[in-house]
Amino acid sequence: MFEKKKKIEEISSSMVSNNASIKRHKHMISDLPNNVLVHILSFLSTKDAIKTSILSTKWRYLWTYLSVFDFRFFYYQKNRNPSHSLLDVVATLLEKSKDHLIEIKRITVRIPQVTLNADKVTFLVTSLLSLKVQDLEFSIEDLRYLNARRELPLGFSGSYLLSKLTLNLTGYTLNISNAIQFPSLKTLNLKYATFPNEESVEEFFSGCPRLEELTLINCYWLHIQKLTIAISTLRKLTIHFNHYCLQHCDDFDKFSVKIDAVNLLSLTCTSDPTIQFVIVNPPTSMLDAYIAFSLHFPWDDRTHALYEEYLSRCAVVLLSGLASVKYLTLSNDTFQESPYVNDRFHLLPKFHNLTHLCLDSDICSFSRTSFTKFLLKCPKLEVLVFPLGSGILRQDDNHGWKSIPVPRCIKSSLKKLHITDFCGYSWDIQFVEFFLENATVLEKFQISLSCSPLSKYNWKNLADLKNQFVGMGSCDIKFRLAKSAIKMQNFCKKCYGF
Amino acid sequence: MAQEASSSTSSKTISLKTGDGEIFEIEASAAKQMKTVQRLIDDLGDDITIPLHNVFSKELPKIIEYYKKDITGEITKDFEAEFVKDLNDDEVKVLFLAANYLDANKLFEFLSQNIADRLESKSVEYVRKYFGVENDFTPEEESKLREERAWSFRGIKEDE
């Protein structure tokens, strides 16, 4: 007891002497240790944090110790020279950060309007990449110079810390010279980046030995016939081509993309116009794939037919490399067909793991015959979404269709079915009845009604229809009115969870 | 004499004595959230009145109010907004310094954010006064810096 009292006295007297000094300064925040002050700064916007540099000499460089920088604000004020101010701030940051051991978590730079010449942009990008930063986004959003093709020679060897890099270099060609090393880079997002030749592509990817996520949107491939993406660590690939990507390609028709990524889990592949993708070393346990190829409509039927033939070939070749996938969405024209094109579904492999299939398209023009043949390749399918629509092929194939055996998945594994764009035509009803008769384990059946003026249903006969359908199967049937503006993509994303 | 082993049930209260001599009670589980207090409890035992020389009777009740809500898991954005609504900038500063002294993390983070929000677009002079910073730039240094960073001094509200 006595010892305790003594202890209290000791502790409280030491506290008093510490506190006395604080009392003398009248509880000044500015006298708190630097790390506490930097912590306070971390709650301020980057702009306000940099502003504190003017408070006093003690505060002048405190902001350089922050770990997150968002430099977007430079362009949202009435700043006469936003780019120069940005350069000044980045130069200061670079100079000061050499002294401390702080690792920056994230830097974001988005420039909506370019007022810098190529040298200054190079300086900016190189400086930012030289900082000890984990996640860097540098984006130029000024599309005016999209085709200006100014060169950015990065005299820069690499960043050992960088884990995520987003570069949108609209109009600036990143000359990947020598071997730029990004040993920790896991995520790479490139938009409007230009690769001058095939070697530059290979060199670049070989400098990223740990890359797991890659996004290539509207990049330019100059003088490249075959684009090879060979990354064994890759898990997720998103690739988008538009018209301009191959403007400078020598032979557009022979262009192809080779994907060699045996550990790939997720693929998003959109291309307008369609390009040939080939998957070598097919991944053995893919999770999901989203493919959206687009047709172009040349003016005469003959070229149209050739093009459709080409698209169909591209689709089958790509799909052949995705045989292990679980969730598959085919969008736009990927699954389209016309009377001119023989279906190629017998060329497809079996999709042994496929449980969710979504055909996401505004127009349906595939025949029931080829659709059923496709379903034959999906023995374990549980969830199916597809449009009925007012396609041209409706009447084609009554005979052909009936002669195909009922796909096993419909009989034994299909649990959820969502048919969209139901118009009420007799063949629509026929198709619905086909499922009701054969889908013995079906639990949920949703029919979304078409908004097309050609539709034949009205509220009265819908009620009759519903009764007719309900009598046929033991599943839960729902009719839904489709919102006219709804994009089917949203449908599909929802329908995986239904 | 052996002390009774504290069974740390939630009904146990701790007595805190402020720098100006007033005594307040808090739940033991709330005291756990204030690391300085907990350290003192560990050293001195939990049946002694804990002296807090640097926290005063003006701010301690507010802090206790915050942690009362925290231990029942009821801290919401609405509660936090209400908590600071009628406080002026200086009152928030006093609470902030107390939270720092008490090593009360959650309250400290919340008040840091609130101070940052309050200082947004305030003038340099106001912020200097608020933080207690003495300007030690030479006039030349300061005007040069102001020129370089002119872009950051737009959109400043009038000081209250």
XYZ file of C-alpha atoms in Angstrom, chain A residues 4 7-8 11-13 15-16 19 22-23 26-32 36 39-41 43-45 47-48 50-60 63 73-74 77-80 85 88-89 92, chain B residues 3 40 43-45 47-48 51-54 56 93 96-97 100-101 108-109 112-113 115-116 119-122 124 127-128 130-137 141-142 145-146 148-149 151-154 156:
98
model
C 1.890 2.005 -4.208
C 4.690 4.975 -7.034
C 1.717 7.186 -7.725
C 4.525 8.868 -11.786
C 2.439 11.951 -11.227
C 5.436 14.144 -10.538
C 3.942 13.663 -15.565
C 3.692 17.123 -14.086
C 3.030 18.481 -18.747
C 3.223 21.491 -22.670
C 1.376 23.960 -20.493
C -0.396 26.467 -24.251
C -1.179 23.169 -26.011
C 0.232 24.026 -29.401
C -0.536 21.513 -32.108
C 2.587 22.644 -33.887
C 4.722 21.301 -31.051
C 3.492 17.786 -31.473
C 1.719 13.316 -35.639
C -0.675 12.273 -39.784
C -2.894 15.353 -39.504
C -1.777 16.410 -42.966
C -6.483 14.035 -43.605
C -6.160 17.153 -45.698
C -6.524 17.188 -49.455
C -3.713 20.723 -52.213
C -4.255 21.894 -48.647
C 1.018 21.423 -49.825
C -0.332 24.785 -48.750
C 0.982 24.202 -45.239
C 4.494 24.526 -46.655
C 4.155 28.238 -46.137
C 3.349 28.130 -42.434
C 6.927 28.126 -41.276
C 10.304 26.608 -42.051
C 9.399 23.623 -39.877
C 6.311 22.985 -41.967
C 7.887 23.702 -45.323
C 3.963 17.494 -46.804
C -6.636 19.358 -58.330
C -4.079 21.299 -60.357
C -8.762 25.625 -60.430
C -8.214 28.819 -62.288
C -4.553 28.134 -62.483
C -2.786 29.894 -65.253
C 2.918 24.152 -60.984
C 7.453 22.345 -59.591
C 5.685 20.273 -56.963
C 10.329 19.277 -54.968
C -5.302 -6.797 -3.798
C -1.739 3.934 -15.723
C 0.847 0.379 -13.201
C -1.355 1.630 -10.420
C -4.260 -0.792 -10.293
C -9.205 0.832 -7.759
C -7.110 3.970 -7.537
C -4.736 11.360 -12.250
C -4.870 13.041 -15.639
C -2.951 16.257 -15.234
C -3.331 17.398 -18.765
C -9.551 19.198 -17.769
C -8.550 21.579 -30.904
C -7.952 16.756 -30.167
C -4.968 17.477 -27.946
C -3.664 12.690 -28.358
C -2.524 12.826 -24.745
C -8.035 11.082 -32.407
C -8.596 9.932 -35.978
C -8.077 14.822 -37.124
C -10.523 14.487 -39.978
C -9.932 19.577 -38.042
C -8.834 18.931 -41.630
C -9.187 24.117 -42.088
C -10.016 23.514 -45.709
C -9.764 26.844 -47.519
C -8.840 28.798 -44.436
C -2.548 30.920 -43.966
C -3.974 28.121 -39.843
C -0.802 29.497 -38.280
C -4.694 27.540 -35.050
C -1.647 25.300 -35.020
C 0.364 27.751 -32.961
C 3.004 28.199 -35.627
C 5.442 31.061 -35.501
C 6.315 32.298 -38.943
C 10.065 32.176 -39.242
C 10.430 32.855 -42.926
C 11.533 33.781 -48.585
C 7.864 34.073 -47.854
C 7.136 30.848 -51.778
C 3.796 32.570 -52.077
C 5.541 29.754 -56.457
C 2.518 28.350 -54.725
C -2.136 28.339 -57.260
C -2.837 26.995 -53.804
C -4.117 30.258 -52.410
C -7.226 30.524 -54.490
C -9.971 31.099 -49.489
